[in-house]
Coordinates of C-alpha atoms in Angstrom, one line a residue:
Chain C
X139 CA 144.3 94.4 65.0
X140 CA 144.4 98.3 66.0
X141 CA 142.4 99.8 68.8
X142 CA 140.0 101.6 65.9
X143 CA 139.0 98.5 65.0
X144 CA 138.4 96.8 68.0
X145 CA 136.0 99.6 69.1
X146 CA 134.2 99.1 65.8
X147 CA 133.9 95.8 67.0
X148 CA 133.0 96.8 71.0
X149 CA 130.7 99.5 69.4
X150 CA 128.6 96.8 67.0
X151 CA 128.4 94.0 69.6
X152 CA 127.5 96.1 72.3
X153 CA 124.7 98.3 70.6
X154 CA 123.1 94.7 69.6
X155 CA 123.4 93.8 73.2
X156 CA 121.6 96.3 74.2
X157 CA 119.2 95.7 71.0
X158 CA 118.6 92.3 72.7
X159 CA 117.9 93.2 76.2
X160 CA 115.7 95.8 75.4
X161 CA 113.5 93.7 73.8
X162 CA 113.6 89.9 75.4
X163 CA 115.1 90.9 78.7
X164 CA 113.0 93.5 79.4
X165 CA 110.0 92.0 78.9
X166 CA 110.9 88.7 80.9
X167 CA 111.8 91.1 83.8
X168 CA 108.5 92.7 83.6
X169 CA 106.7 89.4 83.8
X170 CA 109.0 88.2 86.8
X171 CA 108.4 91.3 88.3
X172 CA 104.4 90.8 88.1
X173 CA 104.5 87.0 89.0
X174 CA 106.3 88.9 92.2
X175 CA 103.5 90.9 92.7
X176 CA 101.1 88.4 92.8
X177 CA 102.8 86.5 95.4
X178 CA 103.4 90.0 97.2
X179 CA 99.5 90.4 97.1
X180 CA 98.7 86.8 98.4
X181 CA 100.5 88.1 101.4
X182 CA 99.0 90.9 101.8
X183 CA 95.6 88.9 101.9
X184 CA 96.9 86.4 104.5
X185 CA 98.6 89.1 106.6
X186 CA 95.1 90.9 106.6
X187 CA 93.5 88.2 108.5
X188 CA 96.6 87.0 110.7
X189 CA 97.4 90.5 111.7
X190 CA 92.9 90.8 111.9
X191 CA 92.7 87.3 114.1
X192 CA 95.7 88.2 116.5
X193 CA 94.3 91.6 117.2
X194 CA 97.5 93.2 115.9
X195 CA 95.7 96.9 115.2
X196 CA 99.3 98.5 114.5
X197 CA 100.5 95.8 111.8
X198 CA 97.1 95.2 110.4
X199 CA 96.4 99.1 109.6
X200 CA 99.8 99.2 107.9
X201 CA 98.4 97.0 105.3
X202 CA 96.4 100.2 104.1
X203 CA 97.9 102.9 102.2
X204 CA 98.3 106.1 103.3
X205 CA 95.1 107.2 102.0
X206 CA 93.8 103.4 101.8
X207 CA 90.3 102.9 102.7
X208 CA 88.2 100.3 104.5
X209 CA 84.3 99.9 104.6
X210 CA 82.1 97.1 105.7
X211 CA 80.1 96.7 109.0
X212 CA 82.3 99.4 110.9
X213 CA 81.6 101.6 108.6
X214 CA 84.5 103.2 107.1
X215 CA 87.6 104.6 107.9
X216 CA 90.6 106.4 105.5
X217 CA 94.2 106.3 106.5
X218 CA 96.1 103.5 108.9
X219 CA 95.2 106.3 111.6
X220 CA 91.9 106.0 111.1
X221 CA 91.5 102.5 110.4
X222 CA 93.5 101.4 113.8
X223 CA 91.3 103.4 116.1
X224 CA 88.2 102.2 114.6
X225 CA 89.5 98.6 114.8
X226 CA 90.5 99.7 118.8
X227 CA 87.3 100.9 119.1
X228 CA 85.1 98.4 117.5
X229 CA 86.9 95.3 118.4
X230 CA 90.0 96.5 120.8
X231 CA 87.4 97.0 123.4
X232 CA 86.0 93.9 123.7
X233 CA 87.8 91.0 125.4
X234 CA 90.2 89.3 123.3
X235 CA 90.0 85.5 123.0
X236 CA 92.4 83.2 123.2
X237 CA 94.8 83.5 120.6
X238 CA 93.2 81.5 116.9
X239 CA 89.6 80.3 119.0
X240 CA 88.2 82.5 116.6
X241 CA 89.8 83.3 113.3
X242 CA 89.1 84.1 109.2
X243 CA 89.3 81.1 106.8
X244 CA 90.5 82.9 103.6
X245 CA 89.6 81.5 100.0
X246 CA 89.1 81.4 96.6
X247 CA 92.0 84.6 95.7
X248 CA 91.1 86.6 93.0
X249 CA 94.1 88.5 91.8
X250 CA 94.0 90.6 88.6
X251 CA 97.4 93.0 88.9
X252 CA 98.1 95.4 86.2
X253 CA 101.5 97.4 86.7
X254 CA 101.2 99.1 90.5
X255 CA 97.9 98.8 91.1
X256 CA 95.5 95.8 90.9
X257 CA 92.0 94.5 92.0
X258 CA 91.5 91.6 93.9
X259 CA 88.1 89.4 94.6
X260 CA 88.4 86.7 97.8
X261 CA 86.3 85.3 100.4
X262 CA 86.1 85.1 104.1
X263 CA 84.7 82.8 106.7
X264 CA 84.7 83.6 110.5
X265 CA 85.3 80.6 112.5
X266 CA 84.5 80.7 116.2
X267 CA 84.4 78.2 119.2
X268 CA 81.1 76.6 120.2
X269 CA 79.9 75.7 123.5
X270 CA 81.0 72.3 122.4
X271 CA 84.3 73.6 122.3
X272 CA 84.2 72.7 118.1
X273 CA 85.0 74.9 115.7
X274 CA 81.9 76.8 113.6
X275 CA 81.4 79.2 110.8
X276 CA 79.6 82.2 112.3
X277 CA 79.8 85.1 109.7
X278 CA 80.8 84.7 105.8
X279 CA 81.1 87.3 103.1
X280 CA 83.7 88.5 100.8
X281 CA 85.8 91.2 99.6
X282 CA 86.5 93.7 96.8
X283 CA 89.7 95.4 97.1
X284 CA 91.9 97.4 95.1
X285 CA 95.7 97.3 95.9
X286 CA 98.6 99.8 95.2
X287 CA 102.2 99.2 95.3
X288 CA 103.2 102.2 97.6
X289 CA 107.1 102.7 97.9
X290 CA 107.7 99.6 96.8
X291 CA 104.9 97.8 99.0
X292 CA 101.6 96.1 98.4
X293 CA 99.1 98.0 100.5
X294 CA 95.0 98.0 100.3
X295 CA 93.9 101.2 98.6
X296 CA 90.2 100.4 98.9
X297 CA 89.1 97.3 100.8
X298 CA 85.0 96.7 100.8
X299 CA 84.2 93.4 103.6
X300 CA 81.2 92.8 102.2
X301 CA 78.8 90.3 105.0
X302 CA 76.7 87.7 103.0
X303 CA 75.6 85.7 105.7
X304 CA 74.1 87.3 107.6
X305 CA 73.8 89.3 105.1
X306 CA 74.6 93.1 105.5
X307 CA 74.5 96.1 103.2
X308 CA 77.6 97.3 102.6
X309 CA 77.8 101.1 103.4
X310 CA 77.8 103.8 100.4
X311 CA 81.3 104.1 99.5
X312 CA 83.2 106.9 100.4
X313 CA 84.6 109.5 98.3
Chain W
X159 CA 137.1 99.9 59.9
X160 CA 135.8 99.3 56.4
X161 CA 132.0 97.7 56.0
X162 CA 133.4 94.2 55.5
X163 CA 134.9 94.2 58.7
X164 CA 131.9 95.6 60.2
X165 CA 129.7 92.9 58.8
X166 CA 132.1 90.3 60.0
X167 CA 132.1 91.4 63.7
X168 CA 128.6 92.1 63.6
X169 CA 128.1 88.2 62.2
X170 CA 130.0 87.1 65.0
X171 CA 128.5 89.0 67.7
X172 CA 124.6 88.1 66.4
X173 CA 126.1 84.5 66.5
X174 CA 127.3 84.4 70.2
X175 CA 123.7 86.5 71.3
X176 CA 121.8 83.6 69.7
X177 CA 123.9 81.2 70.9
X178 CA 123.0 83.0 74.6
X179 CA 119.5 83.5 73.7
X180 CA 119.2 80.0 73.1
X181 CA 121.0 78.8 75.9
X182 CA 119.9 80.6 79.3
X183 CA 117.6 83.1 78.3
X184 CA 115.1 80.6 76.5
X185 CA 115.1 78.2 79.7
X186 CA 114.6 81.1 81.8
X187 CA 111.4 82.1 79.8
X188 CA 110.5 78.8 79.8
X189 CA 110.4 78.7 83.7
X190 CA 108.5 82.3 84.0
X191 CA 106.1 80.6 81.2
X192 CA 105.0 77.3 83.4
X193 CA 105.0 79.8 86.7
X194 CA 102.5 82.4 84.7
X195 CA 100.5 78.7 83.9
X196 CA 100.6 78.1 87.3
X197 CA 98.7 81.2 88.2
X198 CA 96.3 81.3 85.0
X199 CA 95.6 77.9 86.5
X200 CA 94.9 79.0 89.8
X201 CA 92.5 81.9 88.4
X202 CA 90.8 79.2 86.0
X203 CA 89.9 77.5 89.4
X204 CA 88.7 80.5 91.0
X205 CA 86.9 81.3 88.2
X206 CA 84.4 78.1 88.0
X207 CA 83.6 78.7 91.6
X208 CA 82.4 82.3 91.3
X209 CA 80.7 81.9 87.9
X210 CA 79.2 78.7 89.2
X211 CA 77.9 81.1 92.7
X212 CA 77.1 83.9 90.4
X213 CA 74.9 81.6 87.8
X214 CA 76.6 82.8 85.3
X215 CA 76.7 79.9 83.2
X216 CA 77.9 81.9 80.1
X217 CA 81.2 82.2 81.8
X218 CA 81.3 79.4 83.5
X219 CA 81.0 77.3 80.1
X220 CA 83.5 79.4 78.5
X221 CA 86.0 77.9 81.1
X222 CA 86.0 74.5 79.2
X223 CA 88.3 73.7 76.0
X224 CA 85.7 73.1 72.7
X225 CA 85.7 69.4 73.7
X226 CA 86.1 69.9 77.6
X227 CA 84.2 67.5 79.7
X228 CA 82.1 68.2 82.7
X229 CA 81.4 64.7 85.1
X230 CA 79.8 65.0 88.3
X231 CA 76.2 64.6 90.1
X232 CA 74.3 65.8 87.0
X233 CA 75.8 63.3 84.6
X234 CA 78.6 64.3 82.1
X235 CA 78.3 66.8 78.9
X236 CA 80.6 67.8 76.4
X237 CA 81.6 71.4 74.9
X238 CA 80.9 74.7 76.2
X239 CA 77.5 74.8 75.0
X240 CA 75.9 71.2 76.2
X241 CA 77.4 72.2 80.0
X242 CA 75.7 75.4 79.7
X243 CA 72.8 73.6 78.7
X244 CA 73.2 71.1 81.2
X245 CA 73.5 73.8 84.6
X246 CA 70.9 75.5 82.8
X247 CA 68.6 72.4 83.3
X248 CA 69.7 71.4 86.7
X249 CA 70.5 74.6 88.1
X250 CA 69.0 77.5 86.5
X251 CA 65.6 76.4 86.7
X252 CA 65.2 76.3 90.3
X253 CA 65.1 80.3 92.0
X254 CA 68.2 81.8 92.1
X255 CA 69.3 82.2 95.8
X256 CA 70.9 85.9 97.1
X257 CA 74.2 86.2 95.9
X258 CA 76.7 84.7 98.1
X259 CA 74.0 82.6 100.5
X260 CA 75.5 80.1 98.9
X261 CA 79.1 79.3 98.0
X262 CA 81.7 76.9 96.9
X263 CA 84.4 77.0 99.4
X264 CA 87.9 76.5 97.4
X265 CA 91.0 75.0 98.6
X266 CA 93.8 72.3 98.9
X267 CA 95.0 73.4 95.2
X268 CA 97.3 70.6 93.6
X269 CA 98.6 72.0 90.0
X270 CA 101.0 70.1 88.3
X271 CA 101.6 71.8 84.8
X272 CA 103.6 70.1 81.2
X273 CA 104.0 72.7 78.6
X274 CA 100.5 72.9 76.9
X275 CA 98.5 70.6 79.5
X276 CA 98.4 69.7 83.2
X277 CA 96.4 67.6 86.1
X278 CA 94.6 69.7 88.8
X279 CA 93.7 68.3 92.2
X280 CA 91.2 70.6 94.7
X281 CA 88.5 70.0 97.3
X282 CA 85.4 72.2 97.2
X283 CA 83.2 72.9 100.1
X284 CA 79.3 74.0 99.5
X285 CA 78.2 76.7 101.9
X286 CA 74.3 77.2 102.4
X287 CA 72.6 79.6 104.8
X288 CA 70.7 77.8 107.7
X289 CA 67.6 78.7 108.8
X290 CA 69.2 80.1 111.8
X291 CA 71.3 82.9 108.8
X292 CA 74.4 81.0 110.1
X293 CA 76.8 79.5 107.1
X294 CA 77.0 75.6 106.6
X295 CA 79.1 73.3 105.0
X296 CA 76.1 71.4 103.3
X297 CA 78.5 69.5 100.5
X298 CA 81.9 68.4 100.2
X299 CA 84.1 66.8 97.6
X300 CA 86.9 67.0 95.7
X301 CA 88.0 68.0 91.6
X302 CA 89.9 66.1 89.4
X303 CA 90.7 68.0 86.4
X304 CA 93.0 67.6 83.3
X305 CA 93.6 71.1 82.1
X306 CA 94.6 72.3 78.5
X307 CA 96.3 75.5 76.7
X308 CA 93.7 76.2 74.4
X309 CA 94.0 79.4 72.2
X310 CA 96.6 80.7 74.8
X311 CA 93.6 80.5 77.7
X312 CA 94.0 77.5 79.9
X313 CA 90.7 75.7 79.8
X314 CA 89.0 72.6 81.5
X315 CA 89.7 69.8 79.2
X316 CA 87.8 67.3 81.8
X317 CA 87.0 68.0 85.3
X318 CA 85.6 65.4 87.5
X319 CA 83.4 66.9 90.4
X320 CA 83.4 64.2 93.0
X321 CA 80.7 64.5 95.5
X322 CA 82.4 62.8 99.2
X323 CA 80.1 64.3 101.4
X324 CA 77.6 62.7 101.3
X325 CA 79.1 60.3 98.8
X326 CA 77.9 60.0 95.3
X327 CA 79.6 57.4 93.0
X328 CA 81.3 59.5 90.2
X329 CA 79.7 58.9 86.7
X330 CA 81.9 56.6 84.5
X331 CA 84.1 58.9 82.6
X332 CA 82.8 59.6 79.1
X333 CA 84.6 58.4 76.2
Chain P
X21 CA 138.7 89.7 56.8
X22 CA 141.5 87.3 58.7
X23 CA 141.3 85.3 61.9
X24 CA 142.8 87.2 64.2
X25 CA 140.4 89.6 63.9
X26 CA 137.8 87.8 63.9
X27 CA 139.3 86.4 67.0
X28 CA 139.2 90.0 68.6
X29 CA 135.8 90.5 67.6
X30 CA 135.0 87.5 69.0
X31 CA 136.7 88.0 72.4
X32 CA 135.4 91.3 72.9
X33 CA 131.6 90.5 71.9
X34 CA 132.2 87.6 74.2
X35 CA 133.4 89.6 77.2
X36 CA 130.0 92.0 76.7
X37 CA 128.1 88.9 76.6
X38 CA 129.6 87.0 79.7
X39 CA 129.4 90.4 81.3
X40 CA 125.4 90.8 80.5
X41 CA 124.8 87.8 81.5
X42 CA 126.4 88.3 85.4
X43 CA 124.6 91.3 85.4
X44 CA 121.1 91.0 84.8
X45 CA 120.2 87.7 83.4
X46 CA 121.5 85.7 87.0
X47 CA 119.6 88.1 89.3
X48 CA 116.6 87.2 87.0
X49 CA 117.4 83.9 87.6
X50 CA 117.4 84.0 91.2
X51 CA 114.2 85.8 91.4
X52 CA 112.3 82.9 89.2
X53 CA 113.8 80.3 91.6
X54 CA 112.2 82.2 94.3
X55 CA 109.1 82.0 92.8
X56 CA 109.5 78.4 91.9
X57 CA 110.3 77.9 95.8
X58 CA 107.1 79.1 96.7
X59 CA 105.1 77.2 94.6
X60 CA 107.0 73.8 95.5
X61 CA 106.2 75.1 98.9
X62 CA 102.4 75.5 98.5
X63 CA 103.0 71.9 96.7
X64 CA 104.4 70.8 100.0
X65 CA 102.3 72.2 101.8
X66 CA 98.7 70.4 99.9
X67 CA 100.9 67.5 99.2
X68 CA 100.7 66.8 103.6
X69 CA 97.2 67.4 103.9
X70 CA 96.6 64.9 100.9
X71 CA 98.5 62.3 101.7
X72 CA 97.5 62.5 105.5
X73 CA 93.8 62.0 104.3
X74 CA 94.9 59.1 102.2
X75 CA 96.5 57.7 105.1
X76 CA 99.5 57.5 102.6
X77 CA 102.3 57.6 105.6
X78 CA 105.3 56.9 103.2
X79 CA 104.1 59.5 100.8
X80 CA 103.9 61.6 104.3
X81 CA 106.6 61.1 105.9
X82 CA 108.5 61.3 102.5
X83 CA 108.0 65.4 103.3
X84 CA 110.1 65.7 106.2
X85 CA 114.1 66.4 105.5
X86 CA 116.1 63.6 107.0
X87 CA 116.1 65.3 110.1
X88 CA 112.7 66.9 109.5
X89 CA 111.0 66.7 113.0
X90 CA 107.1 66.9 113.4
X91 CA 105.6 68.3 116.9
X92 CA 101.5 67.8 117.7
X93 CA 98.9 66.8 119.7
X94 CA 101.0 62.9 119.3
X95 CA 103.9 64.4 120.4
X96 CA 107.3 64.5 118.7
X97 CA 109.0 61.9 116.1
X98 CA 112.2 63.0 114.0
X99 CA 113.0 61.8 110.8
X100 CA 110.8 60.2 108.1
X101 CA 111.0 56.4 109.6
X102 CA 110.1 57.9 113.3
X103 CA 107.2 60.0 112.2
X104 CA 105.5 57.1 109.4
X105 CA 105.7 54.7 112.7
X106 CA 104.6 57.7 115.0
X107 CA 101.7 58.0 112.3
X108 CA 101.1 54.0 111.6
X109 CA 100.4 53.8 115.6
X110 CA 98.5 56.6 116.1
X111 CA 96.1 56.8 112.7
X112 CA 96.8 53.3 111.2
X113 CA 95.7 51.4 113.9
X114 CA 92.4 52.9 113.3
X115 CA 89.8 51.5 111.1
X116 CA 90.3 53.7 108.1
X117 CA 87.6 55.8 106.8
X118 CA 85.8 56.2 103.8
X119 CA 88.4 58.4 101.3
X120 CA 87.7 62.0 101.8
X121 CA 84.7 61.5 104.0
X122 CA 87.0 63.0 106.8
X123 CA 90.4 65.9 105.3
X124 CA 92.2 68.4 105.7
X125 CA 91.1 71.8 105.0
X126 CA 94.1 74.1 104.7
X127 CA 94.1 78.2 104.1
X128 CA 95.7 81.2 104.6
X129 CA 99.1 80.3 103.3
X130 CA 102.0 82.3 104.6
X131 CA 105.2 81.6 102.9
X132 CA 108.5 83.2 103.7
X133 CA 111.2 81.9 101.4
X134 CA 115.2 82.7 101.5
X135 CA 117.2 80.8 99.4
X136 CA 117.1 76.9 100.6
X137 CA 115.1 77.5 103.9
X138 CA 112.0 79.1 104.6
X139 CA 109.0 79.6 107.1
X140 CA 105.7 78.8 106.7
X141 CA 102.5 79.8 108.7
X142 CA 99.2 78.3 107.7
X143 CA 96.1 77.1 109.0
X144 CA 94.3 74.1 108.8
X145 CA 90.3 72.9 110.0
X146 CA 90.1 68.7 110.2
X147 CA 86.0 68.2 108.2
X148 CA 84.5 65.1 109.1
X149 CA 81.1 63.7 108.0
X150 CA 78.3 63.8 110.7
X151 CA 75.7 61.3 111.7
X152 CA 73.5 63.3 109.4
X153 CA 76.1 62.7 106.8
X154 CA 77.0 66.6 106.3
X155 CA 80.3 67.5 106.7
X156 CA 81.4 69.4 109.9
X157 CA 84.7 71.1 111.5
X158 CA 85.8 68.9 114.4
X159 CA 89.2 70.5 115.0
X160 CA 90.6 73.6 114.0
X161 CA 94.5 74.8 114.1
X162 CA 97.5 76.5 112.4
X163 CA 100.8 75.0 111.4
X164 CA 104.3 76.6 112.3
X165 CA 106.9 75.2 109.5
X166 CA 110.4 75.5 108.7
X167 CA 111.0 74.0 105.2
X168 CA 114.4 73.3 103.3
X169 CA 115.7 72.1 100.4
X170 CA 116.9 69.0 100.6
X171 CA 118.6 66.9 97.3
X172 CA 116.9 69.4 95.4
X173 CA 113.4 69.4 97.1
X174 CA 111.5 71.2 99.6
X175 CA 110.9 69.1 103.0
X176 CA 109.5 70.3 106.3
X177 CA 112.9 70.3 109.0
X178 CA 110.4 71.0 111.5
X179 CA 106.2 71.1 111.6
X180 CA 104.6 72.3 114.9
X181 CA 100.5 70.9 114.4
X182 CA 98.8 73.3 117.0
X183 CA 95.9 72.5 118.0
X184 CA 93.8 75.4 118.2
X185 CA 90.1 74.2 118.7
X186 CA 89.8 72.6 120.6
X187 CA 92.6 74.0 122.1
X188 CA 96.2 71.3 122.9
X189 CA 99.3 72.8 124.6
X190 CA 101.7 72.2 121.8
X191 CA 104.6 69.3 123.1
X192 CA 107.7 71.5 123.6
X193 CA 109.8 72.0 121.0
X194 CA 112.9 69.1 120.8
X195 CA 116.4 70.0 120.7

């Protein structure tokens, strides 16, 4: 057969080709790409609380995006700047413990993503060492965040630590 | 090329994309389908907890299929509206505490999903407030649930809540 | 129309096809694997504390890769045969406890998959039931993993147990 008809042929095969990955291969990629975001988020939950327990100020205010925002008993603070030297501040200048003899049991995820941005409802327990050298639940509460995808990252756009026992008001949002 | 032609490599090409369609792109939805389970799963599980904190029993009820079961210290009932009903009675008529004084504590998640249905293993913890405004694990057990795709919402079809600490015998299942 | 060009049609439409497929259809498949990987891993990962509880040491050691090592406040046994008679010796010969009045509370899931390894941070708090018959942390402490795939199947290659309250120097790591 001639080259004319042969890219008749190339031309019909390919435009329904791109007729069928349009439709079903888009769409499958779109739902792979938000069942990788909510594994992406879970991390950024877990990473919140190891970078928290270990005291790692630098990692754990990169979690934040650029104008991310965190309230609770602090207070609040907008921006990883921000965030870091309140967390160096409130907590940096107290002695550290030894590494995990105090740490946040995280629970009960809440994920609810839709494209780059998403809200997410979990709790928190603070365990801490006893006299009796056992562990104890000394603080609980829970948070409400909001997350962002931010060049191609999961960060915390608005994170509110709410304290439920004791319980604590949370501070007025910020505008 | 004339229109005959046309039609014939057009025929031929729709055959081969079926043909594909069938072949790896329909397993590969298949898999994204049970991993998108696995999360609705995971929410329905979250779900019950905070409903069941929050007293919202009209949600909470609304995560059981039309003939889901509920089995656990209060007895069993059957349907959305006799468990409603039922945590009503047993829960709902004693003062609400403040929100989050008291929690279920989630964890230990064990889905195992099959197309339309699946078997869910967890442990819940009970949190209380001490006199002392200090968190306590008051209760702690475990869930056995068989779950079910009902109306494209996963739903309780029976969940077992088995009290371990202290231990209660679990009602016998219902017919 | 004749064969042969149907035959070109065909070979062309098939070329497109094959060529599709490479492109965009196996990158999709790698990225559900991924995210089948994790969850296996979180699988893994409940599956240990579950059959730990249980005292169900083949089930246990069945998680360990052939060579799969565990590290902890017993010391060190390698391979699933070592590590069920590491945990007959040190668990079994004690009376066994009511089911699920003493587990495993595990949290804060960290999973770091690539390809057929990965690394896994986690923690873990050991509930027991107290005189009072109320359940209680008695230890607290986070996991170190590196998982595989082995035959198909994910498998701890090597579990550190750190013990974090009360706090055990972990055994140093084997060769």
């Amino acid at each position: 057969m001639n080259i004319g008809r042969l890219l008749g042929c190339g031309l019909l095969a390919g435009m329904l080709l791109v007729g069928a990955e349009d439709h079903g291969e888009k769409s499958l990629a779109a739902r792979v790409q938000r069942l990788e975001d909510q594994e992406a988020i879970r991390m950024l939950l877990v990473d919140y609380g190891r970078s928290l327990d270990a005291r790692d100020f630098v990692k754990y205010s990169s979690l934040f995006a650029k104008d991310g925002e965190w309230s609770g008993g602090f207070g609040t603070a907008k921006g990883p700047a921000a965030i870091k030297a309140m967390m160096d501040k409130e907590i940096g200048s107290t002695p550290a413990p030894r590494p995990n003899s105090t740490y946040h049991l995280l629970s009960n995820f809440a994920i609810d993503v839709h494209g780059d941005t998403g809200t997410v409802w979990s709790r928190w327990a603070f365990v801490v060492t006893t006299k009796e050298n056992t562990p104890s639940i000394m603080y609980g509460g829970h948070y409400d965040d909001i997350v962002v995808r931010e060049d191609g990252h999961w960060k915390f756009k608005k994170r509110v630590a709410g304290s439920d026992i004791p319980y604590l008001a949370n501070p007025a949002p910020a505008k």
